CSV table of C-alpha atoms and ligand atoms in Angstrom, one decimal:
chain,number,residue,atom,x,y,z
A,1,UNK,CA,18.3,14.2,31.9
A,2,UNK,CA,22.0,14.6,31.2
A,3,UNK,CA,21.5,15.3,27.5
A,4,UNK,CA,25.1,15.3,26.3
A,5,UNK,CA,25.9,12.1,28.1
A,6,UNK,CA,22.9,10.5,26.5
A,7,UNK,CA,24.0,11.7,23.1
A,8,UNK,CA,27.4,10.2,23.7
A,9,UNK,CA,25.9,6.9,24.4
A,10,UNK,CA,23.6,6.9,21.3
A,11,UNK,CA,26.2,8.5,19.0
A,12,UNK,CA,24.0,11.3,17.8
A,13,UNK,CA,25.5,14.2,15.9
A,14,UNK,CA,22.9,16.9,16.4
A,15,UNK,CA,19.6,17.5,18.1
A,16,UNK,CA,17.6,20.6,17.2
A,17,UNK,CA,14.8,21.9,19.4
A,18,UNK,CA,12.3,23.9,17.3
A,19,UNK,CA,10.0,26.4,18.9
A,20,UNK,CA,7.5,28.8,17.4
A,21,UNK,CA,4.8,30.0,19.8
A,22,UNK,CA,2.7,31.6,17.1
A,23,UNK,CA,2.6,28.4,15.1
A,24,UNK,CA,2.1,26.3,18.2
A,25,UNK,CA,5.3,24.4,17.2
A,26,UNK,CA,7.2,22.3,19.7
A,27,UNK,CA,9.4,19.9,17.7
A,28,UNK,CA,12.7,18.0,18.0
A,29,UNK,CA,14.8,17.0,15.0
A,30,UNK,CA,17.5,14.4,15.7
A,31,UNK,CA,20.3,13.7,13.3
A,32,UNK,CA,22.0,10.5,14.3
A,33,UNK,CA,24.6,9.8,11.7
A,34,UNK,CA,25.5,11.4,8.3
A,35,UNK,CA,28.5,9.3,7.4
A,36,UNK,CA,26.7,7.7,4.5
A,37,UNK,CA,24.7,10.8,3.4
A,38,UNK,CA,22.0,13.1,4.6
A,39,UNK,CA,19.9,11.9,7.4
A,40,UNK,CA,16.4,10.8,6.2
A,41,UNK,CA,13.6,9.9,8.4
A,42,UNK,CA,9.9,10.6,9.0
A,43,UNK,CA,8.2,13.4,10.9
A,44,UNK,CA,6.0,11.9,13.7
A,45,UNK,CA,3.2,13.9,15.3
A,46,UNK,CA,2.2,12.5,18.6
A,47,UNK,CA,0.6,13.9,21.9
A,48,UNK,CA,3.7,12.9,24.0
A,49,UNK,CA,2.9,13.3,27.7
A,50,UNK,CA,6.3,14.7,28.5
A,51,UNK,CA,9.1,16.4,26.6
A,52,UNK,CA,11.5,13.7,27.8
A,53,UNK,CA,9.3,11.1,26.2
A,54,UNK,CA,9.4,13.0,22.9
A,55,UNK,CA,13.1,13.3,23.1
A,56,UNK,CA,13.6,9.6,23.9
A,57,UNK,CA,11.4,8.6,21.0
A,58,UNK,CA,13.2,10.9,18.5
A,59,UNK,CA,16.6,9.7,19.6
A,60,UNK,CA,15.6,6.0,19.4
A,61,UNK,CA,13.9,6.4,16.0
A,62,UNK,CA,16.6,8.4,14.4
A,63,UNK,CA,19.3,5.9,15.4
A,64,UNK,CA,17.1,3.1,13.9
A,65,UNK,CA,17.0,5.0,10.6
A,66,UNK,CA,20.8,5.1,10.4
A,67,UNK,CA,20.8,1.3,10.7
A,68,UNK,CA,18.0,0.8,8.3
A,69,UNK,CA,19.5,3.0,5.6
A,70,UNK,CA,22.9,1.4,6.1
A,71,UNK,CA,21.7,-2.2,5.7
A,72,UNK,CA,19.5,-1.1,2.7
A,73,UNK,CA,22.7,0.0,1.0
A,74,UNK,CA,21.4,3.6,0.7
A,75,UNK,CA,23.6,6.6,0.8
A,76,UNK,CA,21.6,8.1,3.5
A,77,UNK,CA,22.1,8.6,7.2
A,78,UNK,CA,19.6,8.4,10.0
A,79,UNK,CA,17.3,11.2,11.3
A,80,UNK,CA,13.8,11.7,12.6
A,81,UNK,CA,11.6,14.6,13.7
A,82,UNK,CA,8.8,14.7,16.2
A,83,UNK,CA,6.1,17.3,16.7
A,84,UNK,CA,4.6,17.3,20.2
A,85,UNK,CA,0.9,17.6,19.6
A,86,UNK,CA,-2.3,15.8,18.8
A,87,UNK,CA,-2.5,15.0,15.1
A,88,UNK,CA,-6.3,14.8,15.3
A,89,UNK,CA,-6.8,18.4,16.5
A,90,UNK,CA,-3.6,20.4,16.3
A,91,UNK,CA,-2.6,20.3,12.6
A,92,UNK,CA,-2.4,23.6,10.6
A,93,UNK,CA,-0.6,25.0,7.6
A,94,UNK,CA,1.5,27.3,9.7
A,95,UNK,CA,2.5,24.5,12.0
A,96,UNK,CA,4.0,22.4,9.2
A,97,UNK,CA,5.4,25.4,7.3
A,98,UNK,CA,7.1,26.4,10.5
A,99,UNK,CA,8.6,22.9,10.8
A,100,UNK,CA,9.6,23.1,7.1
A,101,UNK,CA,11.6,26.2,7.8
A,102,UNK,CA,13.5,24.5,10.6
A,103,UNK,CA,14.2,21.6,8.3
A,104,UNK,CA,15.4,24.0,5.6
A,105,UNK,CA,17.7,25.7,8.1
A,106,UNK,CA,19.6,22.4,8.3
A,107,UNK,CA,20.6,22.8,4.7
A,108,UNK,CA,20.0,19.2,3.6
A,109,UNK,CA,21.6,17.5,6.5
A,110,UNK,CA,18.1,16.2,7.4
A,111,UNK,CA,15.4,15.2,4.9
A,112,UNK,CA,11.9,14.7,6.3
A,113,UNK,CA,9.0,12.4,5.3
A,114,UNK,CA,5.7,11.1,6.4
A,115,UNK,CA,5.4,9.0,9.6
A,116,UNK,CA,2.9,8.2,12.3
A,117,UNK,CA,0.4,11.1,12.6
A,118,UNK,CA,1.4,12.9,9.4
A,119,UNK,CA,0.3,12.4,5.8
A,120,UNK,CA,1.0,13.6,2.3
A,121,UNK,CA,-1.1,16.8,2.9
A,122,UNK,CA,1.2,17.8,5.8
A,123,UNK,CA,4.2,17.1,3.6
A,124,UNK,CA,2.9,19.4,1.0
A,125,UNK,CA,2.9,22.2,3.6
A,126,UNK,CA,6.5,21.3,4.7
A,127,UNK,CA,7.4,21.2,1.0
A,128,UNK,CA,6.3,24.9,0.6
A,129,UNK,CA,9.3,25.8,2.8
A,130,UNK,CA,12.0,23.3,1.9
A,131,UNK,CA,13.2,20.9,-0.8
A,132,UNK,CA,14.4,18.6,1.9
A,133,UNK,CA,11.2,16.7,2.1
A,134,UNK,CA,10.0,13.5,0.4
A,135,UNK,CA,6.7,11.8,0.3
A,136,UNK,CA,5.0,14.7,-1.4
A,137,UNK,CA,2.0,14.3,-3.6
A,138,UNK,CA,2.5,12.3,-6.9
A,139,UNK,CA,1.5,15.3,-9.0
A,140,UNK,CA,4.5,17.1,-7.5
A,141,UNK,CA,6.9,14.4,-8.4
A,142,UNK,CA,6.3,12.3,-5.2
A,143,UNK,CA,6.4,8.6,-4.9
A,144,UNK,CA,2.9,7.9,-3.6
A,145,UNK,CA,1.9,5.1,-1.2
A,146,UNK,CA,5.0,3.2,-0.1
A,147,UNK,CA,3.1,0.1,1.1
A,148,UNK,CA,3.2,-2.0,-2.2
A,149,UNK,CA,7.0,-1.5,-2.2
A,150,UNK,CA,7.3,-2.4,1.4
A,151,UNK,CA,5.3,-5.5,0.7
A,152,UNK,CA,7.4,-6.4,-2.4
A,153,UNK,CA,10.5,-6.0,-0.2
A,154,UNK,CA,9.1,-8.3,2.5
A,155,UNK,CA,8.6,-10.9,-0.2
A,156,UNK,CA,12.2,-10.6,-1.2
A,157,UNK,CA,13.2,-11.1,2.4
A,158,UNK,CA,11.0,-14.2,2.5
A,159,UNK,CA,12.7,-15.5,-0.6
A,160,UNK,CA,16.1,-15.1,1.1
A,161,UNK,CA,14.8,-17.0,4.1
A,162,UNK,CA,13.4,-19.8,2.0
A,163,UNK,CA,16.8,-20.1,0.2
A,164,UNK,CA,18.5,-20.4,3.6
A,165,UNK,CA,16.1,-22.8,5.1
A,166,UNK,CA,15.1,-25.0,2.1
A,167,UNK,CA,17.9,-24.3,-0.4
A,168,UNK,CA,15.5,-22.9,-2.9
A,169,UNK,CA,13.3,-19.8,-3.0
A,170,UNK,CA,10.2,-20.8,-4.9
A,171,UNK,CA,7.4,-19.0,-3.0
A,172,UNK,CA,4.4,-21.0,-4.2
A,173,UNK,CA,5.3,-24.3,-2.6
A,174,UNK,CA,5.0,-23.0,0.9
A,175,UNK,CA,2.4,-21.9,3.4
A,176,UNK,CA,2.2,-18.5,5.1
A,177,UNK,CA,0.5,-16.9,8.0
A,178,UNK,CA,0.1,-13.1,7.7
A,179,UNK,CA,-0.8,-11.2,10.9
A,180,UNK,CA,-2.6,-8.0,9.8
A,181,UNK,CA,-3.8,-7.4,6.2
A,182,UNK,CA,-3.7,-3.6,6.2
A,183,UNK,CA,-1.7,-1.5,3.7
A,184,UNK,CA,1.3,-3.8,3.6
A,185,UNK,CA,-0.2,-7.2,4.6
A,186,UNK,CA,-2.8,-6.9,1.8
A,187,UNK,CA,-0.1,-6.6,-0.8
A,188,UNK,CA,2.0,-9.4,0.7
A,189,UNK,CA,-1.1,-11.6,0.4
A,190,UNK,CA,-1.6,-10.5,-3.2
A,191,UNK,CA,2.0,-11.3,-4.2
A,192,UNK,CA,2.0,-14.7,-2.5
A,193,UNK,CA,-1.3,-15.5,-4.0
A,194,UNK,CA,0.1,-14.7,-7.4
A,195,UNK,CA,2.6,-17.4,-6.8
A,196,UNK,CA,0.0,-19.9,-5.8
A,197,UNK,CA,0.8,-20.1,-2.1
A,198,UNK,CA,-1.4,-21.3,0.7
A,199,UNK,CA,-2.1,-18.2,2.9
A,200,UNK,CA,-3.7,-17.9,6.4
A,201,UNK,CA,-4.6,-14.4,7.6
A,202,UNK,CA,-5.9,-12.6,10.6
A,203,UNK,CA,-6.9,-9.0,11.3
A,204,UNK,CA,-8.8,-7.2,14.0
A,205,UNK,CA,-10.8,-5.5,11.2
A,206,UNK,CA,-13.1,-8.2,9.7
A,207,UNK,CA,-13.6,-6.2,6.5
A,208,UNK,CA,-9.8,-6.5,5.8
A,209,UNK,CA,-10.1,-10.3,6.3
A,210,UNK,CA,-13.1,-10.6,4.1
A,211,UNK,CA,-11.3,-8.7,1.3
A,212,UNK,CA,-8.3,-11.1,1.1
A,213,UNK,CA,-10.5,-14.2,1.6
A,214,UNK,CA,-12.6,-13.1,-1.4
A,215,UNK,CA,-9.8,-11.8,-3.6
A,216,UNK,CA,-7.0,-14.2,-2.9
A,217,UNK,CA,-8.7,-17.2,-1.3
A,218,UNK,CA,-6.9,-16.8,2.0
A,219,UNK,CA,-8.0,-18.8,5.0
A,220,UNK,CA,-9.1,-16.7,8.0
A,221,UNK,CA,-7.9,-17.6,11.5
A,222,UNK,CA,-8.5,-15.9,14.9
A,223,UNK,CA,-6.3,-13.1,16.0
A,224,UNK,CA,-5.0,-15.1,18.9
A,225,UNK,CA,-4.7,-18.4,16.9
A,226,UNK,CA,-2.3,-17.0,14.3
A,227,UNK,CA,0.7,-18.0,16.4
A,228,UNK,CA,-0.4,-21.7,16.4
A,229,UNK,CA,-0.9,-22.0,12.6
A,230,UNK,CA,1.1,-24.8,11.1
A,231,UNK,CA,2.6,-22.9,8.2
A,232,UNK,CA,6.2,-22.4,7.0
A,233,UNK,CA,6.4,-18.7,7.2
A,234,UNK,CA,5.0,-16.1,9.7
A,235,UNK,CA,4.7,-12.6,8.4
A,236,UNK,CA,3.9,-10.1,11.1
A,237,UNK,CA,2.4,-7.0,9.4
A,238,UNK,CA,0.5,-5.3,12.2
A,239,UNK,CA,2.2,-4.9,15.6
A,240,UNK,CA,5.5,-4.9,17.3
A,241,UNK,CA,6.7,-7.3,20.0
A,242,UNK,CA,4.8,-10.3,18.6
A,243,UNK,CA,7.8,-12.5,19.1
A,244,UNK,CA,7.8,-12.7,22.8
A,245,UNK,CA,8.0,-15.2,25.7
A,246,UNK,CA,4.4,-16.1,25.5
A,247,UNK,CA,4.2,-16.7,21.7
A,248,UNK,CA,7.6,-18.3,21.1
A,249,UNK,CA,6.8,-21.7,22.6
A,250,UNK,CA,3.7,-21.9,20.3
A,251,UNK,CA,5.5,-21.2,17.0
A,252,UNK,CA,5.8,-24.0,14.5
A,253,UNK,CA,6.9,-21.7,11.8
A,254,UNK,CA,10.3,-22.2,10.2
A,255,UNK,CA,10.7,-18.6,9.1
A,256,UNK,CA,9.6,-15.2,10.5
A,257,UNK,CA,9.7,-12.4,7.9
A,258,UNK,CA,7.3,-9.5,7.9
A,259,UNK,CA,6.8,-5.7,7.7
A,260,UNK,CA,6.0,-4.8,11.3
A,261,UNK,CA,8.6,-2.7,13.2
A,262,UNK,CA,10.2,-4.1,16.3
A,263,UNK,CA,8.9,-7.6,16.0
A,264,UNK,CA,11.1,-9.0,18.7
A,265,UNK,CA,10.0,-8.1,22.3
A,266,UNK,CA,13.6,-8.0,23.2
A,267,UNK,CA,17.0,-9.3,22.3
A,268,UNK,CA,16.6,-12.4,24.4
A,269,UNK,CA,13.6,-13.4,22.2
A,270,UNK,CA,15.7,-12.9,19.1
A,271,UNK,CA,18.3,-15.2,20.6
A,272,UNK,CA,15.7,-17.8,21.5
A,273,UNK,CA,14.1,-18.1,18.1
A,274,UNK,CA,17.6,-18.4,16.7
A,275,UNK,CA,18.3,-21.2,19.2
A,276,UNK,CA,15.1,-22.9,18.1
A,277,UNK,CA,16.3,-22.8,14.4
A,278,UNK,CA,13.7,-20.3,13.2
A,279,UNK,CA,15.1,-18.2,10.4
A,280,UNK,CA,14.4,-14.5,11.2
A,281,UNK,CA,14.7,-11.7,8.6
A,282,UNK,CA,15.5,-8.7,10.7
A,283,UNK,CA,12.5,-6.4,10.5
A,284,UNK,CA,14.3,-3.2,9.5
A,285,UNK,CA,16.0,-5.0,6.7
A,286,UNK,CA,12.8,-6.7,5.5
A,287,UNK,CA,10.6,-3.6,5.6
A,288,UNK,CA,13.1,-1.2,3.9
A,289,UNK,CA,11.1,-1.1,0.6
A,290,UNK,CA,9.1,1.9,1.6
A,291,UNK,CA,12.3,3.8,2.5
A,292,UNK,CA,14.0,2.8,-0.8
A,293,UNK,CA,11.0,3.9,-2.7
A,294,UNK,CA,10.8,7.3,-1.1
A,295,UNK,CA,14.5,7.9,-1.3
A,296,UNK,CA,14.3,7.8,-5.1
A,297,UNK,CA,12.3,11.0,-5.0
A,298,UNK,CA,15.6,12.8,-4.2
A,299,UNK,CA,16.9,12.0,-7.7
A,300,UNK,CA,13.6,12.2,-9.6
A,301,UNK,CA,11.1,9.5,-8.9
A,302,UNK,CA,11.3,6.5,-11.2
A,303,UNK,CA,9.0,3.6,-10.3
A,304,UNK,CA,11.0,1.0,-12.3
A,305,UNK,CA,14.1,2.0,-10.4
A,306,UNK,CA,12.2,1.7,-7.1
A,307,UNK,CA,11.2,-1.9,-8.0
A,308,UNK,CA,14.7,-2.8,-9.0
A,309,UNK,CA,16.1,-1.3,-5.8
A,310,UNK,CA,13.5,-3.1,-3.6
A,311,UNK,CA,14.6,-6.4,-5.1
A,312,UNK,CA,18.0,-5.9,-3.5
A,313,UNK,CA,16.4,-6.7,-0.1
A,314,UNK,CA,16.9,-10.4,-1.1
A,315,UNK,CA,20.7,-9.8,-1.2
A,316,UNK,CA,20.7,-7.6,1.9
A,317,UNK,CA,19.0,-10.3,4.0
A,318,UNK,CA,21.3,-12.9,2.4
A,319,UNK,CA,24.3,-10.8,3.5
A,320,UNK,CA,23.0,-10.6,7.0
A,321,UNK,CA,22.8,-14.4,7.1
A,322,UNK,CA,26.4,-14.6,6.0
A,323,UNK,CA,27.5,-12.3,8.8
A,324,UNK,CA,25.5,-14.4,11.2
A,325,UNK,CA,27.3,-17.5,10.1
A,326,UNK,CA,30.7,-15.8,10.0
A,327,UNK,CA,30.4,-14.5,13.5
A,328,UNK,CA,28.2,-17.2,15.0
A,329,UNK,CA,25.5,-14.8,16.1
A,330,UNK,CA,21.7,-14.5,15.6
A,331,UNK,CA,20.5,-12.6,12.5
A,332,UNK,CA,19.1,-9.7,14.5
A,333,UNK,CA,22.6,-9.0,15.8
A,334,UNK,CA,24.2,-9.6,12.4
A,335,UNK,CA,21.9,-6.9,10.9
A,336,UNK,CA,23.2,-4.4,13.5
A,337,UNK,CA,26.7,-5.5,12.8
A,338,UNK,CA,26.3,-5.1,9.0
A,339,UNK,CA,25.1,-1.5,9.5
A,340,UNK,CA,27.8,-0.6,12.0
A,341,UNK,CA,30.5,-2.1,9.7
A,342,UNK,CA,29.3,-0.1,6.7
A,343,UNK,CA,29.0,3.1,8.6
A,344,UNK,CA,32.4,2.6,10.2
A,345,UNK,CA,34.1,1.8,6.8
A,346,UNK,CA,32.6,4.9,5.1
A,347,UNK,CA,33.5,7.0,8.1
A,348,UNK,CA,37.2,6.2,7.4
A,349,UNK,CA,37.2,8.2,4.1
A,350,UNK,CA,40.0,10.6,4.5
A,351,UNK,CA,39.0,13.4,2.1
A,352,UNK,CA,37.0,16.0,4.1
A,353,UNK,CA,33.3,16.1,3.5
A,354,UNK,CA,32.4,19.5,2.2
A,355,UNK,CA,28.7,19.1,1.9
A,356,UNK,CA,26.2,17.0,0.1
A,357,UNK,CA,25.8,16.9,-3.6
A,358,UNK,CA,22.9,19.2,-4.3
A,359,UNK,CA,19.8,17.2,-4.5
A,360,UNK,CA,18.1,17.1,-7.8
A,361,UNK,CA,14.4,17.5,-7.8
A,362,UNK,CA,13.5,16.6,-11.4
A,363,UNK,CA,9.9,17.1,-12.0
A,364,UNK,CA,9.0,18.3,-8.5
A,365,UNK,CA,6.8,21.3,-8.8
A,366,UNK,CA,6.0,23.5,-5.8
A,367,UNK,CA,2.7,25.2,-6.5
A,368,UNK,CA,-0.6,25.6,-4.9
A,369,UNK,CA,-2.3,24.2,-8.0
A,370,UNK,CA,-2.5,20.6,-8.8
B,1,NAD,P1,-2.0,-0.7,8.6
B,1,NAD,O1,-2.5,0.1,9.8
B,1,NAD,O2,-2.5,-0.3,7.2
B,1,NAD,O3,-2.2,-2.2,8.7
B,1,NAD,C1,-2.1,-2.9,10.0
B,1,NAD,C2,-3.3,-3.9,10.0
B,1,NAD,O4,-3.1,-4.7,11.2
B,1,NAD,C3,-4.6,-3.2,10.1
B,1,NAD,O5,-5.5,-3.8,9.1
B,1,NAD,C4,-5.1,-3.5,11.5
B,1,NAD,O6,-6.5,-3.7,11.6
B,1,NAD,C5,-4.4,-4.8,11.8
B,1,NAD,N1,-4.2,-5.1,13.2
B,1,NAD,C6,-4.0,-4.2,14.2
B,1,NAD,N2,-3.8,-4.9,15.4
B,1,NAD,C7,-3.9,-6.2,15.1
B,1,NAD,C8,-3.9,-7.4,15.9
B,1,NAD,N3,-3.7,-7.4,17.2
B,1,NAD,N4,-4.0,-8.6,15.2
B,1,NAD,C9,-4.2,-8.6,13.9
B,1,NAD,N5,-4.3,-7.5,13.1
B,1,NAD,C10,-4.1,-6.4,13.7
B,1,NAD,O7,-0.4,-0.5,8.6
B,1,NAD,P2,0.7,-0.9,7.5
B,1,NAD,O8,1.0,0.4,6.8
B,1,NAD,O9,0.2,-2.0,6.7
B,1,NAD,O10,1.9,-1.3,8.3
B,1,NAD,C11,2.0,-2.6,9.0
B,1,NAD,C12,3.3,-2.7,9.8
B,1,NAD,O11,4.4,-2.5,9.0
B,1,NAD,C13,3.4,-1.6,10.9
B,1,NAD,O12,4.1,-2.1,12.0
B,1,NAD,C14,4.2,-0.5,10.2
B,1,NAD,O13,5.0,0.2,11.2
B,1,NAD,C15,5.2,-1.4,9.4
B,1,NAD,N6,5.8,-0.7,8.2
B,1,NAD,C16,4.9,-0.2,7.3
B,1,NAD,C17,5.5,0.4,6.2
B,1,NAD,C18,4.6,0.9,5.0
B,1,NAD,O14,5.2,1.2,3.9
B,1,NAD,N7,3.3,1.1,5.2
B,1,NAD,C19,6.9,0.5,6.0
B,1,NAD,C20,7.7,0.0,7.0
B,1,NAD,C21,7.1,-0.6,8.2
């Protein structure tokens, strides 16, 4: 692989290869762009088959974080870290502390967090070595489970879509189909139920379905039938690539807005739902509530502030629709454009950037005791 050529294409600032044989650490940290602020993004642990696969993943994911933070209006850049290893068998204190030291060596240019294959306990080990880590335990000033905030943000995105499609944003008067009622989907169902909405759900886990049927009166449908439901809004909250060539012709929904990452199988599918008049809330704008919530840890966690910030997703999605109208482009492309315009505008600041404001960690205690 021609690495520098690849970095030129993706626009990355820095890629760090971290190796510690004693700790069994093989990790890559990618900092995509810090024009808006320090690069924040999760630490993924995954048994990648090849190093090239790990590198490709970390480059793709870190770039995605630059776009997500920019559209969310956060003063954060995009970064990501991956550990090559099996999270089921290869976790240890020394592994995560070793990674924490590498993160610390970047002096705040990269801030790490939980991601696929890592959890709050792993972050506690990372946090022993660096302040540049969020998603620590609540007793140490952390923000806890992001899922209710992600769900609340998805509902704000749905409101923005309803306003665009129906000229009003009253949630209760519409019907919804939620695919996957796990951590996020459960709370989306709860919030919509509170507004009196009609909700269809599916999940491969029957216990998850039973729970929302009992608690919120949702109607269960089969996992392959969810695409055919005659509801106003489709909320993918399980898998990626669910808007694809096979499903699009079946969709009767007027709106697609959910938490799942990478909902569009490809750009052509994004163009096609736009052509069919389906309003699409770009996934990374709709599901930014978790990122917003965790980012508040950097200035001292405040739940009320997290709720207020998550509400701004309504306006962010509205701004994406305005760009789409302005430029005559689909919303998925307008979201990218919004991010690129913000990053480019802030990059024009003439005064040299001499480092980040020291992060304030009010109330965060690093100790072995709880
Ligand atoms: P989760 O694993 O808790 O929930 C996913 C649910 O989907 C599970 O209940 C699972 O049984 C179900 N599912 C899996 N395959 C399915 C299928 N084929 N059909 C129907 N149901 C299926 O995950 P989560 O934390 O709720 O996240 C949901 C999605 O949102 C993921 O794509 C995740 O990447 C994304 N996301 C989550 C957050 C967050 O704060 N948790 C933030 C941003 C994005």
